[in-house]
Amino acid sequence: MGRNKGMSTADVTKLLGVSRRTLMRWVQQLDMQLEKNELGHYQFSNEDVERLKQIQSQSQPPQTQSQPVSQAVQTVQGSRKGTLKNVEVVENPLEESLIKRMEELERALRSKADDVVSYQMLQHRREIEELTKKIALLEQKIEDLENAQSKREPKDHSLVFDQSTTQKKPRRKNLISSIFSF
């Protein structure tokens, strides 16, 4: 074994009260050039440890009365990952009542927006139903007109021509006789 020049990673994590992953992230962010022992493990000098303590104190400021926000870490069961959640501590009853009122207004606004969307959907449904009825009515009228047209068209065009000439002559006579009858 060689000379022991500093603290091991495990010792520093215990001293600072952080995980190995957090310690390694800080080392990487600070671009710290650490010495390694004969096994390739990082060795932290006293200067390195002091620098890491400064980083730790900057990342976790002490709670004061001017800072009403406390931070709570929620960890996922079976995982070492966590999320930082800000929880406001409200001491002023006026602020508390205003926050409650804002939450009520937000709920009412979401409810109103949902009602508007529902109303619009019902309107669109009615319009679609009306258009569907009109289309069905138009289809029926077209079918009736096609049926009436097929009934008017005679099967034999020669007979139609003969019938039309015989019918026109009497009409002209009736028209002419009605004019001269005055």
mmCIF file of C-alpha atoms in Angstrom:
data_model
loop_
_atom_site.group_PDB
_atom_site.id
_atom_site.type_symbol
_atom_site.label_atom_id
_atom_site.label_comp_id
_atom_site.label_asym_id
_atom_site.label_seq_id
_atom_site.Cartn_x
_atom_site.Cartn_y
_atom_site.Cartn_z
ATOM 1 C CA MET A 1 0.000 0.000 0.000
ATOM 2 C CA GLY A 2 1.093 3.519 -0.776
ATOM 3 C CA ARG A 3 0.875 6.718 1.166
ATOM 4 C CA ASN A 4 -2.579 7.823 2.299
ATOM 5 C CA LYS A 5 -2.825 11.408 1.037
ATOM 6 C CA GLY A 6 -6.400 12.195 2.069
ATOM 7 C CA MET A 7 -9.884 10.972 2.703
ATOM 8 C CA SER A 8 -11.677 8.302 0.693
ATOM 9 C CA THR A 9 -14.982 8.861 -1.103
ATOM 10 C CA ALA A 10 -16.854 6.971 1.615
ATOM 11 C CA ASP A 11 -15.296 9.116 4.345
ATOM 12 C CA VAL A 12 -16.240 12.355 2.559
ATOM 13 C CA THR A 13 -19.828 11.236 1.952
ATOM 14 C CA LYS A 14 -20.177 10.393 5.653
ATOM 15 C CA LEU A 15 -18.650 13.710 6.673
ATOM 16 C CA LEU A 16 -20.883 15.756 4.364
ATOM 17 C CA GLY A 17 -23.970 13.586 4.770
ATOM 18 C CA VAL A 18 -24.554 13.209 1.040
ATOM 19 C CA SER A 19 -24.752 10.263 -1.322
ATOM 20 C CA ARG A 20 -21.802 9.098 -3.403
ATOM 21 C CA ARG A 21 -23.695 10.128 -6.541
ATOM 22 C CA THR A 22 -24.160 13.692 -5.234
ATOM 23 C CA LEU A 23 -20.502 13.900 -4.248
ATOM 24 C CA MET A 24 -19.386 12.711 -7.698
ATOM 25 C CA ARG A 25 -21.737 15.200 -9.373
ATOM 26 C CA TRP A 26 -20.187 18.045 -7.380
ATOM 27 C CA VAL A 27 -16.692 16.854 -8.267
ATOM 28 C CA GLN A 28 -17.642 16.786 -11.943
ATOM 29 C CA GLN A 29 -19.362 20.189 -11.859
ATOM 30 C CA LEU A 30 -16.352 21.786 -10.166
ATOM 31 C CA ASP A 31 -13.992 19.963 -12.501
ATOM 32 C CA MET A 32 -11.904 18.949 -9.493
ATOM 33 C CA GLN A 33 -8.619 17.215 -10.265
ATOM 34 C CA LEU A 34 -8.415 14.566 -7.546
ATOM 35 C CA GLU A 35 -5.574 12.249 -6.892
ATOM 36 C CA LYS A 36 -6.159 8.518 -6.976
ATOM 37 C CA ASN A 37 -4.658 5.796 -4.822
ATOM 38 C CA GLU A 38 -2.999 2.643 -6.160
ATOM 39 C CA LEU A 39 -6.438 0.999 -6.540
ATOM 40 C CA GLY A 40 -7.779 3.910 -8.644
ATOM 41 C CA HIS A 41 -10.008 5.319 -5.897
ATOM 42 C CA TYR A 42 -10.306 9.076 -5.442
ATOM 43 C CA GLN A 43 -8.466 10.668 -2.550
ATOM 44 C CA PHE A 44 -9.778 13.985 -1.198
ATOM 45 C CA SER A 45 -7.378 16.442 0.380
ATOM 46 C CA ASN A 46 -8.423 18.754 3.206
ATOM 47 C CA GLU A 47 -8.662 21.607 0.670
ATOM 48 C CA ASP A 48 -10.970 19.506 -1.517
ATOM 49 C CA VAL A 49 -13.189 18.701 1.470
ATOM 50 C CA GLU A 50 -13.388 22.394 2.443
ATOM 51 C CA ARG A 51 -14.316 23.324 -1.130
ATOM 52 C CA LEU A 52 -17.073 20.680 -1.117
ATOM 53 C CA LYS A 53 -18.342 21.982 2.235
ATOM 54 C CA GLN A 54 -18.665 25.438 0.672
ATOM 55 C CA ILE A 55 -20.622 23.969 -2.231
ATOM 56 C CA GLN A 56 -22.875 22.136 0.208
ATOM 57 C CA SER A 57 -23.555 25.281 2.221
ATOM 58 C CA GLN A 58 -24.387 27.210 -0.977
ATOM 59 C CA SER A 59 -26.758 24.532 -2.262
ATOM 60 C CA GLN A 60 -28.605 24.257 1.069
ATOM 61 C CA PRO A 61 -29.056 27.757 2.530
ATOM 62 C CA PRO A 62 -30.170 27.908 6.152
ATOM 63 C CA GLN A 63 -33.862 28.537 6.742
ATOM 64 C CA THR A 64 -34.674 31.986 8.107
ATOM 65 C CA GLN A 65 -37.818 33.931 8.910
ATOM 66 C CA SER A 66 -37.469 35.838 5.629
ATOM 67 C CA GLN A 67 -37.700 32.582 3.706
ATOM 68 C CA PRO A 68 -41.193 31.093 4.192
ATOM 69 C CA VAL A 69 -40.490 28.162 1.877
ATOM 70 C CA SER A 70 -39.398 24.845 3.311
ATOM 71 C CA GLN A 71 -38.127 22.138 1.025
ATOM 72 C CA ALA A 72 -39.261 18.554 1.343
ATOM 73 C CA VAL A 73 -37.750 15.673 -0.576
ATOM 74 C CA GLN A 74 -40.097 12.910 -1.627
ATOM 75 C CA THR A 75 -38.374 9.706 -2.574
ATOM 76 C CA VAL A 76 -39.856 7.043 -4.764
ATOM 77 C CA GLN A 77 -39.946 3.695 -2.982
ATOM 78 C CA GLY A 78 -37.192 1.405 -4.202
ATOM 79 C CA SER A 79 -35.396 4.231 -5.984
ATOM 80 C CA ARG A 80 -32.792 6.736 -4.959
ATOM 81 C CA LYS A 81 -34.174 9.456 -7.187
ATOM 82 C CA GLY A 82 -36.197 12.210 -5.567
ATOM 83 C CA THR A 83 -38.065 15.333 -6.491
ATOM 84 C CA LEU A 84 -37.781 18.672 -4.783
ATOM 85 C CA LYS A 85 -41.106 20.085 -3.740
ATOM 86 C CA ASN A 86 -41.608 23.602 -2.433
ATOM 87 C CA VAL A 87 -44.116 23.859 0.351
ATOM 88 C CA GLU A 88 -45.147 27.340 1.408
ATOM 89 C CA VAL A 89 -45.611 27.985 5.084
ATOM 90 C CA VAL A 90 -48.210 30.718 5.471
ATOM 91 C CA GLU A 91 -48.355 32.538 8.781
ATOM 92 C CA ASN A 92 -50.599 35.425 7.752
ATOM 93 C CA PRO A 93 -54.343 34.586 7.856
ATOM 94 C CA LEU A 94 -55.037 37.195 5.164
ATOM 95 C CA GLU A 95 -52.580 35.510 2.805
ATOM 96 C CA GLU A 96 -54.099 32.138 3.621
ATOM 97 C CA SER A 97 -57.624 33.362 2.838
ATOM 98 C CA LEU A 98 -56.411 34.946 -0.419
ATOM 99 C CA ILE A 99 -54.720 31.712 -1.458
ATOM 100 C CA LYS A 100 -57.878 29.740 -0.701
ATOM 101 C CA ARG A 101 -59.974 32.243 -2.656
ATOM 102 C CA MET A 102 -57.599 32.008 -5.638
ATOM 103 C CA GLU A 103 -57.830 28.217 -5.565
ATOM 104 C CA GLU A 104 -61.637 28.442 -5.495
ATOM 105 C CA LEU A 105 -61.608 30.866 -8.424
ATOM 106 C CA GLU A 106 -59.301 28.587 -10.392
ATOM 107 C CA ARG A 107 -61.640 25.628 -9.773
ATOM 108 C CA ALA A 108 -64.645 27.735 -10.807
ATOM 109 C CA LEU A 109 -62.821 28.888 -13.935
ATOM 110 C CA ARG A 110 -61.937 25.303 -14.898
ATOM 111 C CA SER A 111 -65.542 24.274 -14.287
ATOM 112 C CA LYS A 112 -66.854 27.134 -16.425
ATOM 113 C CA ALA A 113 -64.447 26.259 -19.222
ATOM 114 C CA ASP A 114 -65.638 22.650 -19.094
ATOM 115 C CA ASP A 115 -69.268 23.842 -19.256
ATOM 116 C CA VAL A 116 -68.534 26.026 -22.280
ATOM 117 C CA VAL A 117 -66.865 23.151 -24.105
ATOM 118 C CA SER A 118 -69.795 20.860 -23.291
ATOM 119 C CA TYR A 119 -72.301 23.443 -24.561
ATOM 120 C CA GLN A 120 -70.336 23.913 -27.787
ATOM 121 C CA MET A 121 -70.223 20.164 -28.330
ATOM 122 C CA LEU A 122 -73.995 19.911 -27.847
ATOM 123 C CA GLN A 123 -74.543 22.777 -30.308
ATOM 124 C CA HIS A 124 -72.340 21.082 -32.879
ATOM 125 C CA ARG A 125 -74.187 17.805 -32.341
ATOM 126 C CA ARG A 126 -77.554 19.528 -32.925
ATOM 127 C CA GLU A 127 -76.251 21.213 -36.065
ATOM 128 C CA ILE A 128 -74.939 17.894 -37.378
ATOM 129 C CA GLU A 129 -78.282 16.205 -36.660
ATOM 130 C CA GLU A 130 -80.162 18.998 -38.465
ATOM 131 C CA LEU A 131 -77.848 18.728 -41.463
ATOM 132 C CA THR A 132 -78.265 14.953 -41.506
ATOM 133 C CA LYS A 133 -82.064 15.364 -41.551
ATOM 134 C CA LYS A 134 -81.849 17.913 -44.372
ATOM 135 C CA ILE A 135 -79.622 15.567 -46.369
ATOM 136 C CA ALA A 136 -82.069 12.703 -45.868
ATOM 137 C CA LEU A 137 -84.956 14.977 -46.943
ATOM 138 C CA LEU A 138 -83.055 16.104 -50.038
ATOM 139 C CA GLU A 139 -82.216 12.508 -50.918
ATOM 140 C CA GLN A 140 -85.918 11.619 -50.628
ATOM 141 C CA LYS A 141 -86.924 14.577 -52.839
ATOM 142 C CA ILE A 142 -84.335 13.620 -55.435
ATOM 143 C CA GLU A 143 -85.633 10.068 -55.434
ATOM 144 C CA ASP A 144 -89.237 11.314 -55.812
ATOM 145 C CA LEU A 145 -88.232 13.580 -58.698
ATOM 146 C CA GLU A 146 -86.388 10.740 -60.421
ATOM 147 C CA ASN A 147 -89.443 8.501 -60.017
ATOM 148 C CA ALA A 148 -91.752 11.231 -61.383
ATOM 149 C CA GLN A 149 -89.410 11.820 -64.307
ATOM 150 C CA SER A 150 -89.292 8.127 -65.146
ATOM 151 C CA LYS A 151 -93.137 8.008 -65.100
ATOM 152 C CA ARG A 152 -93.396 11.003 -67.454
ATOM 153 C CA GLU A 153 -90.942 9.596 -69.954
ATOM 154 C CA PRO A 154 -92.812 7.244 -72.301
ATOM 155 C CA LYS A 155 -91.221 4.020 -73.333
ATOM 156 C CA ASP A 156 -91.803 4.523 -77.071
ATOM 157 C CA HIS A 157 -90.797 7.930 -78.448
ATOM 158 C CA SER A 158 -92.710 7.514 -81.691
ATOM 159 C CA LEU A 159 -96.023 7.290 -79.843
ATOM 160 C CA VAL A 160 -95.203 10.356 -77.859
ATOM 161 C CA PHE A 161 -94.561 12.313 -81.020
ATOM 162 C CA ASP A 162 -97.886 11.180 -82.470
ATOM 163 C CA GLN A 163 -99.761 11.990 -79.287
ATOM 164 C CA SER A 164 -98.237 15.437 -78.988
ATOM 165 C CA THR A 165 -99.230 16.455 -82.506
ATOM 166 C CA THR A 166 -102.798 15.349 -82.010
ATOM 167 C CA GLN A 167 -103.095 17.099 -78.701
ATOM 168 C CA LYS A 168 -101.646 20.389 -79.938
ATOM 169 C CA LYS A 169 -104.085 20.828 -82.754
ATOM 170 C CA PRO A 170 -107.217 20.761 -80.608
ATOM 171 C CA ARG A 171 -105.634 23.177 -78.187
ATOM 172 C CA ARG A 172 -104.924 25.633 -80.972
ATOM 173 C CA LYS A 173 -108.476 25.348 -82.110
ATOM 174 C CA ASN A 174 -109.716 25.995 -78.635
ATOM 175 C CA LEU A 175 -107.406 28.944 -78.312
ATOM 176 C CA ILE A 176 -108.397 30.400 -81.661
ATOM 177 C CA SER A 177 -112.087 29.822 -81.090
ATOM 178 C CA SER A 178 -111.887 31.461 -77.682
ATOM 179 C CA ILE A 179 -110.286 34.557 -79.184
ATOM 180 C CA PHE A 180 -112.916 34.922 -81.958
ATOM 181 C CA SER A 181 -115.812 34.262 -79.680
ATOM 182 C CA PHE A 182 -115.740 37.746 -78.250
#
